[in-house]
mmCIF file as Biopython writes it, N, C-alpha, C and O atoms, coordinates in Angstrom:
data_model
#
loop_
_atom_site.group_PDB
_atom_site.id
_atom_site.type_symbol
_atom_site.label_atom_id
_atom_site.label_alt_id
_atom_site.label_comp_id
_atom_site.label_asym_id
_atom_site.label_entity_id
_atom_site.label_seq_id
_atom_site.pdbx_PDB_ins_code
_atom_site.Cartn_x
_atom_site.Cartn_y
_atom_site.Cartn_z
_atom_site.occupancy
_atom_site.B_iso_or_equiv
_atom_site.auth_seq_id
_atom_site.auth_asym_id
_atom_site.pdbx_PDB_model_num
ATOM 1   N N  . UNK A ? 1  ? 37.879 38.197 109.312 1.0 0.0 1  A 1 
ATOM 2   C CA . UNK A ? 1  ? 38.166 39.618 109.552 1.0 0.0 1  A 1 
ATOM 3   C C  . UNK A ? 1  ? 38.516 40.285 108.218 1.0 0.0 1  A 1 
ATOM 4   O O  . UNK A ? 1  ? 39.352 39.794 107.459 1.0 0.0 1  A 1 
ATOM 5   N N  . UNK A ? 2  ? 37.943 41.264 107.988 1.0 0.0 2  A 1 
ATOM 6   C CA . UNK A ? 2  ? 37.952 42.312 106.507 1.0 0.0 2  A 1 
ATOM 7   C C  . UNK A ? 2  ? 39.531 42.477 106.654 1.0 0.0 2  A 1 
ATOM 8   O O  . UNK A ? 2  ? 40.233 42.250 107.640 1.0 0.0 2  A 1 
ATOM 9   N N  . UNK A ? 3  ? 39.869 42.917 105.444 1.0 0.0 3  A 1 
ATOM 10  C CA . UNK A ? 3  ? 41.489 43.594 105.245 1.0 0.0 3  A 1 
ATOM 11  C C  . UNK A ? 3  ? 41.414 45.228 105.924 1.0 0.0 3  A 1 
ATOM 12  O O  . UNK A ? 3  ? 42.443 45.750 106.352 1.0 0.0 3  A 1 
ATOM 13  N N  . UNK A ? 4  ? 40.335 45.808 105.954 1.0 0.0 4  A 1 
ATOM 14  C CA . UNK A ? 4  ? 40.197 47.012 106.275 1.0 0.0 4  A 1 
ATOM 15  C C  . UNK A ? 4  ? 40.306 46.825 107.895 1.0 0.0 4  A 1 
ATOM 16  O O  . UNK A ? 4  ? 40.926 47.721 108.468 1.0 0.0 4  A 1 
ATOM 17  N N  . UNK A ? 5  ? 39.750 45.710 108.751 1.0 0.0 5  A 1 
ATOM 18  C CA . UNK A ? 5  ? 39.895 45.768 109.913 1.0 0.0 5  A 1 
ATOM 19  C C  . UNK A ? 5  ? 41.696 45.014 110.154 1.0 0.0 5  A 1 
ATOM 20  O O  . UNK A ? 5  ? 42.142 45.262 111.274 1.0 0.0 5  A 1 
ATOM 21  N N  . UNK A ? 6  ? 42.015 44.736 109.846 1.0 0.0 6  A 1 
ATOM 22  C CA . UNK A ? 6  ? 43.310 44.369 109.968 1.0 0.0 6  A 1 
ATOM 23  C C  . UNK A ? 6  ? 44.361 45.515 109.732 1.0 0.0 6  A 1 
ATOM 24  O O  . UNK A ? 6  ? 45.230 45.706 110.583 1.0 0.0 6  A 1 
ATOM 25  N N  . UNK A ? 7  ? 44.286 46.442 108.354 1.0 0.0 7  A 1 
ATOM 26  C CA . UNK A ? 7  ? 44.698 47.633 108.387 1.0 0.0 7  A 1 
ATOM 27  C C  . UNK A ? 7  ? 44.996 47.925 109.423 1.0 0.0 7  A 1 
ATOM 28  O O  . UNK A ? 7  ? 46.093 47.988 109.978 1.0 0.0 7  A 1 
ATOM 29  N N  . UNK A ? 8  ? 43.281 48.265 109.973 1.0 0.0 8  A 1 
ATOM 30  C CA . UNK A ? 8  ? 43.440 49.354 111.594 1.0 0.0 8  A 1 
ATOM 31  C C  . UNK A ? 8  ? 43.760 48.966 112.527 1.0 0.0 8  A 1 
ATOM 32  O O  . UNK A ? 8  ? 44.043 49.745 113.437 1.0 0.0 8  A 1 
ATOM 33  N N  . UNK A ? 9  ? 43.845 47.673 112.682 1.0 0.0 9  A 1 
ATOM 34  C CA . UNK A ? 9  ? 44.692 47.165 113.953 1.0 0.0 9  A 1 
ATOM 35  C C  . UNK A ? 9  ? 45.792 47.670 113.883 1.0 0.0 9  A 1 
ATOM 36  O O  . UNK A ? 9  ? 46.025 48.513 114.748 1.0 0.0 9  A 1 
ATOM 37  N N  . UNK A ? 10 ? 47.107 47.324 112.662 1.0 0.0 10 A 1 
ATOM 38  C CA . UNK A ? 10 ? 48.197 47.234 112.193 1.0 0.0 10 A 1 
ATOM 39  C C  . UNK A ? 10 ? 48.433 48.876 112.710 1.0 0.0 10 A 1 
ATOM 40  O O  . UNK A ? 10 ? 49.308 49.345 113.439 1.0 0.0 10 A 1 
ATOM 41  N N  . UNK A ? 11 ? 47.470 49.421 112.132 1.0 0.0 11 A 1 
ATOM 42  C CA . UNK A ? 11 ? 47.870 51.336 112.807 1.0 0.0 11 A 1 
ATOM 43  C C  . UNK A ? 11 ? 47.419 51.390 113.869 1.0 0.0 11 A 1 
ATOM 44  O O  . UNK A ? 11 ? 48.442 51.841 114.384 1.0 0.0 11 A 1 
ATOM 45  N N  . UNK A ? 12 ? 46.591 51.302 114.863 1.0 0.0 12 A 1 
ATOM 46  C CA . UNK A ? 12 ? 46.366 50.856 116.075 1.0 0.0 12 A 1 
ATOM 47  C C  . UNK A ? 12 ? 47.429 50.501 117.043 1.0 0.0 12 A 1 
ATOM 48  O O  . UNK A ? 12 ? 47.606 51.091 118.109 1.0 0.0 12 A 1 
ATOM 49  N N  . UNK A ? 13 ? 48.316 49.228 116.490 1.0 0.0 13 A 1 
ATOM 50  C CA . UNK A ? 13 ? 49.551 49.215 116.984 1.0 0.0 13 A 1 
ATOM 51  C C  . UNK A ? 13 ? 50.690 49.256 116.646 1.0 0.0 13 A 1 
ATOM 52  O O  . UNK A ? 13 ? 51.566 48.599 117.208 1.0 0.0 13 A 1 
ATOM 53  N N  . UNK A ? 14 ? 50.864 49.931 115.796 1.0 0.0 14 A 1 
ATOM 54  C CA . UNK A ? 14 ? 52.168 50.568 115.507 1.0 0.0 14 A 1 
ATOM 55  C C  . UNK A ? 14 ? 52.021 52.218 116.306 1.0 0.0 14 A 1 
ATOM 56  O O  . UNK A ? 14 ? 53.073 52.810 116.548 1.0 0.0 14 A 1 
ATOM 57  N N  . UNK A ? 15 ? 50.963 52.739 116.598 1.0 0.0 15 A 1 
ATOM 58  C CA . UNK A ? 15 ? 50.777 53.825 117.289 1.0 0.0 15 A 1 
ATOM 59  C C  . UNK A ? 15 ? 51.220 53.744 118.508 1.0 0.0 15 A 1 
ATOM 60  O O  . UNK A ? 15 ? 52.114 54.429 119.006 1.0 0.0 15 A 1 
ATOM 61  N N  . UNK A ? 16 ? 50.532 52.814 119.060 1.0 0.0 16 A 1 
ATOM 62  C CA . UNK A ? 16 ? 51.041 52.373 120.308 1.0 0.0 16 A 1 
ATOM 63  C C  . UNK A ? 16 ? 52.463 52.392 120.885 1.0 0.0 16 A 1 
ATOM 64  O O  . UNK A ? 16 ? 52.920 53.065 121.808 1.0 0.0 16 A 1 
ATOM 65  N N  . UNK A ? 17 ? 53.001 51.537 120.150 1.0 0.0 17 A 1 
ATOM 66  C CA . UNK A ? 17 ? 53.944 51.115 120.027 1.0 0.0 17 A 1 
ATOM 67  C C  . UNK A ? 17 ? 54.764 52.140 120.211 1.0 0.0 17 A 1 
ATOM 68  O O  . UNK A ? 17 ? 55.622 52.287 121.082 1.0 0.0 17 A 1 
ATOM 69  N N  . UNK A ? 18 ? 54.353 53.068 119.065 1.0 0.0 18 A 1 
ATOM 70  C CA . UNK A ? 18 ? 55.633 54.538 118.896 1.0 0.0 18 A 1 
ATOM 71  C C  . UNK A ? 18 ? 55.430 55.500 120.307 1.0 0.0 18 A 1 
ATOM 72  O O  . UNK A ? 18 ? 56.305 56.213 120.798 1.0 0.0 18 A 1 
ATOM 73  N N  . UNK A ? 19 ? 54.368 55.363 120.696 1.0 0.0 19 A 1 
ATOM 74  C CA . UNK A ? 19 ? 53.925 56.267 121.721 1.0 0.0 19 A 1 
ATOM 75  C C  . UNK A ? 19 ? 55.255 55.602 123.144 1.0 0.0 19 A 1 
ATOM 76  O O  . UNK A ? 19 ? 56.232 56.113 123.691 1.0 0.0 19 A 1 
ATOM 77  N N  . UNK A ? 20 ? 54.497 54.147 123.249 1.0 0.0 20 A 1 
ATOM 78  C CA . UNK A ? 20 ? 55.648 53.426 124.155 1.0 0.0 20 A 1 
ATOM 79  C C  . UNK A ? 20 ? 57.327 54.196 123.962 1.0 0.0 20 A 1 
ATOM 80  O O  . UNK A ? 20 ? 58.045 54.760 124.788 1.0 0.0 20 A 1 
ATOM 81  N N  . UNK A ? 21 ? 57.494 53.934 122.624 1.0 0.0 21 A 1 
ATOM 82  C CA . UNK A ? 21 ? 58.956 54.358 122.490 1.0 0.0 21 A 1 
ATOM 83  C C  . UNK A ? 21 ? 59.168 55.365 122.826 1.0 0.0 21 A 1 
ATOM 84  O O  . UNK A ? 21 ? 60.026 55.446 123.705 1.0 0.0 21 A 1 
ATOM 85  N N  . UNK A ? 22 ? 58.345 57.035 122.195 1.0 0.0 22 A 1 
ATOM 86  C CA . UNK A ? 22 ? 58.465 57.897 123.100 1.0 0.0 22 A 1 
ATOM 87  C C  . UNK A ? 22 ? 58.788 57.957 123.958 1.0 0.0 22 A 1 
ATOM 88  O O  . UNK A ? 22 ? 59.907 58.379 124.249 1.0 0.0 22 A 1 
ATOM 89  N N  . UNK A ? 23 ? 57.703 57.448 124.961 1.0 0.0 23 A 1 
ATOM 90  C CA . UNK A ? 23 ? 57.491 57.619 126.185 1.0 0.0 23 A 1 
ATOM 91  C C  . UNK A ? 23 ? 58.771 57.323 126.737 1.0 0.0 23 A 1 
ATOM 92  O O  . UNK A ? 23 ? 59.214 58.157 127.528 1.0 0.0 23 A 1 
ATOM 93  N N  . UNK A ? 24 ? 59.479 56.288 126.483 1.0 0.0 24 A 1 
ATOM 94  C CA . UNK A ? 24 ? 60.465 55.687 127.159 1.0 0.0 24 A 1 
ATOM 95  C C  . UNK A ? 24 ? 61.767 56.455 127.162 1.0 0.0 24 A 1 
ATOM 96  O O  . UNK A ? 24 ? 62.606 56.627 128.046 1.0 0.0 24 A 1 
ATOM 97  N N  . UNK A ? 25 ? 61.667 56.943 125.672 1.0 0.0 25 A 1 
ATOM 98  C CA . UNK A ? 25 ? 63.043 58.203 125.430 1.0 0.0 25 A 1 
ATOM 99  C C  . UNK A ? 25 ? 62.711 59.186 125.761 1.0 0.0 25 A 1 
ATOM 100 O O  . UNK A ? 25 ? 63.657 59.945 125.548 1.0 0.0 25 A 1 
ATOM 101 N N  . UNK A ? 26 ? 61.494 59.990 126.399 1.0 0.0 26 A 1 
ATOM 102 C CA . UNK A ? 26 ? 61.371 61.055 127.466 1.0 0.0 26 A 1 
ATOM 103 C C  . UNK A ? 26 ? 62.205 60.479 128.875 1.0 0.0 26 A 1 
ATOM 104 O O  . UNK A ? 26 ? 63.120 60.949 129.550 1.0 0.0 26 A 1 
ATOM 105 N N  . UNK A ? 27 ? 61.646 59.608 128.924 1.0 0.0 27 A 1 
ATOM 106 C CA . UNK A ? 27 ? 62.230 58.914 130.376 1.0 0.0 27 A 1 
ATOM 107 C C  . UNK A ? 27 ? 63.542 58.669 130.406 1.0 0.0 27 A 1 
ATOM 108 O O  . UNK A ? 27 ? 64.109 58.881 131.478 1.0 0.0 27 A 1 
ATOM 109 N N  . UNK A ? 28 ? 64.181 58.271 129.487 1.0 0.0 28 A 1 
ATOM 110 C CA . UNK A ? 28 ? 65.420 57.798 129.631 1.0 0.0 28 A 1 
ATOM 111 C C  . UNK A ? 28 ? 66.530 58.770 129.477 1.0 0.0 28 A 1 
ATOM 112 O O  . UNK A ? 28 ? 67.674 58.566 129.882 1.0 0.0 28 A 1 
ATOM 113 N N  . UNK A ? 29 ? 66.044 60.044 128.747 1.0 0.0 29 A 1 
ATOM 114 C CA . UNK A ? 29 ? 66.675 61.815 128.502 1.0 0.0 29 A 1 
ATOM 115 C C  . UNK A ? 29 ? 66.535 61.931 129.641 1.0 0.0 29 A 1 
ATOM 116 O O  . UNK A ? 29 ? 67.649 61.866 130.161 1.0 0.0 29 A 1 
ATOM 117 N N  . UNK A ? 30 ? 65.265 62.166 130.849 1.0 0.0 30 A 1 
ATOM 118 C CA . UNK A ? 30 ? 65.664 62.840 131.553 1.0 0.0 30 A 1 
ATOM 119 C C  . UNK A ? 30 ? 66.059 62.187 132.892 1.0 0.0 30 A 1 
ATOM 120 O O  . UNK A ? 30 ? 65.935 62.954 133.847 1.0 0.0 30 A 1 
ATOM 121 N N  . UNK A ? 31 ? 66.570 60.773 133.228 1.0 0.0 31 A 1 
ATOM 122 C CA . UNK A ? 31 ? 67.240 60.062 133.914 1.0 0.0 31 A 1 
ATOM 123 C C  . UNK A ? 31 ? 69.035 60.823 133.106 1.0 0.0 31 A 1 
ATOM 124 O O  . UNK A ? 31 ? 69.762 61.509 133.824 1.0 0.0 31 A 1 
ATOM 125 N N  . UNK A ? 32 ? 69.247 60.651 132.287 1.0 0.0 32 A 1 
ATOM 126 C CA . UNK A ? 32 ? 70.447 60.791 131.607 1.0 0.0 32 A 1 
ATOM 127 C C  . UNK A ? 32 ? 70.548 62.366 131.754 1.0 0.0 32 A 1 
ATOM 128 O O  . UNK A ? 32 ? 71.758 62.585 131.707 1.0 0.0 32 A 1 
ATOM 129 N N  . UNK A ? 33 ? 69.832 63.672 131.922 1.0 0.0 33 A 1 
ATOM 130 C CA . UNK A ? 33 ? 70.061 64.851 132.339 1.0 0.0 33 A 1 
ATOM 131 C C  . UNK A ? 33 ? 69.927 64.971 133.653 1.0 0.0 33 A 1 
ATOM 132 O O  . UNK A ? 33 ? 70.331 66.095 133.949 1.0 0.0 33 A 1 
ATOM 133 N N  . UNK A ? 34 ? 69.658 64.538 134.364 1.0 0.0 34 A 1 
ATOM 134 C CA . UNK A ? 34 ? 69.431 64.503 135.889 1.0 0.0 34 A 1 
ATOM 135 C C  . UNK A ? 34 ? 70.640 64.394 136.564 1.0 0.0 34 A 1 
ATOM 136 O O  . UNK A ? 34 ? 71.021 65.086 137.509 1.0 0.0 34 A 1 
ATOM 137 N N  . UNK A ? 35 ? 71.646 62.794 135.608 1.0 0.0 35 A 1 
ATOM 138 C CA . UNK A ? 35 ? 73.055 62.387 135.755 1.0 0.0 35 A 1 
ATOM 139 C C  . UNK A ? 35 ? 74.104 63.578 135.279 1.0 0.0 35 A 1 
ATOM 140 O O  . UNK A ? 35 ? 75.274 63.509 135.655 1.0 0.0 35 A 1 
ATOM 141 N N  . UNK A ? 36 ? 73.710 64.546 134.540 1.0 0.0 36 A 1 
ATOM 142 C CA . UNK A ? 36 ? 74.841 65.600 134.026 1.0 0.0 36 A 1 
ATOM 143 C C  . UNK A ? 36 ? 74.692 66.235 134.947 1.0 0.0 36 A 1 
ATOM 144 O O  . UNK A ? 36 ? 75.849 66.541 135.233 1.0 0.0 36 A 1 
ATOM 145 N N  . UNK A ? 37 ? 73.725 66.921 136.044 1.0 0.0 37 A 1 
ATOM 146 C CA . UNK A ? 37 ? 72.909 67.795 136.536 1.0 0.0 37 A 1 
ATOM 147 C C  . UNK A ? 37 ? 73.640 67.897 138.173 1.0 0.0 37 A 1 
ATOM 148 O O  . UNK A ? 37 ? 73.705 68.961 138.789 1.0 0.0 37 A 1 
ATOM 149 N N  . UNK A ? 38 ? 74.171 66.535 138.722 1.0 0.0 38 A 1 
ATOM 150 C CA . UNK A ? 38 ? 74.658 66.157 139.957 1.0 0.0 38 A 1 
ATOM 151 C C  . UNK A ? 38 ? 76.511 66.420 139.464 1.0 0.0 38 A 1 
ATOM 152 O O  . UNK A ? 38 ? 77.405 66.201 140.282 1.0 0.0 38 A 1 
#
């Protein structure tokens, strides 16, 4: 495998990855505002 295809994996999933994290701290803000909310 080229260094150039390894690169793009490496950003491939680190994208991922960050997206996951996002995703999860959308989710977890608005479980945690929902709790101020009651």
């Amino acid at each position: 495998m080229s260094t150039l295809g390894l690169e793009a994996m490496e950003e491939i999933t680190s994208g991922i990855m960050l997206n996951a994290f996002t995703a999860a701290g959308r989710a977890g803000m608005d479980v945690y505002d929902n709790r101020l909310d009651q």
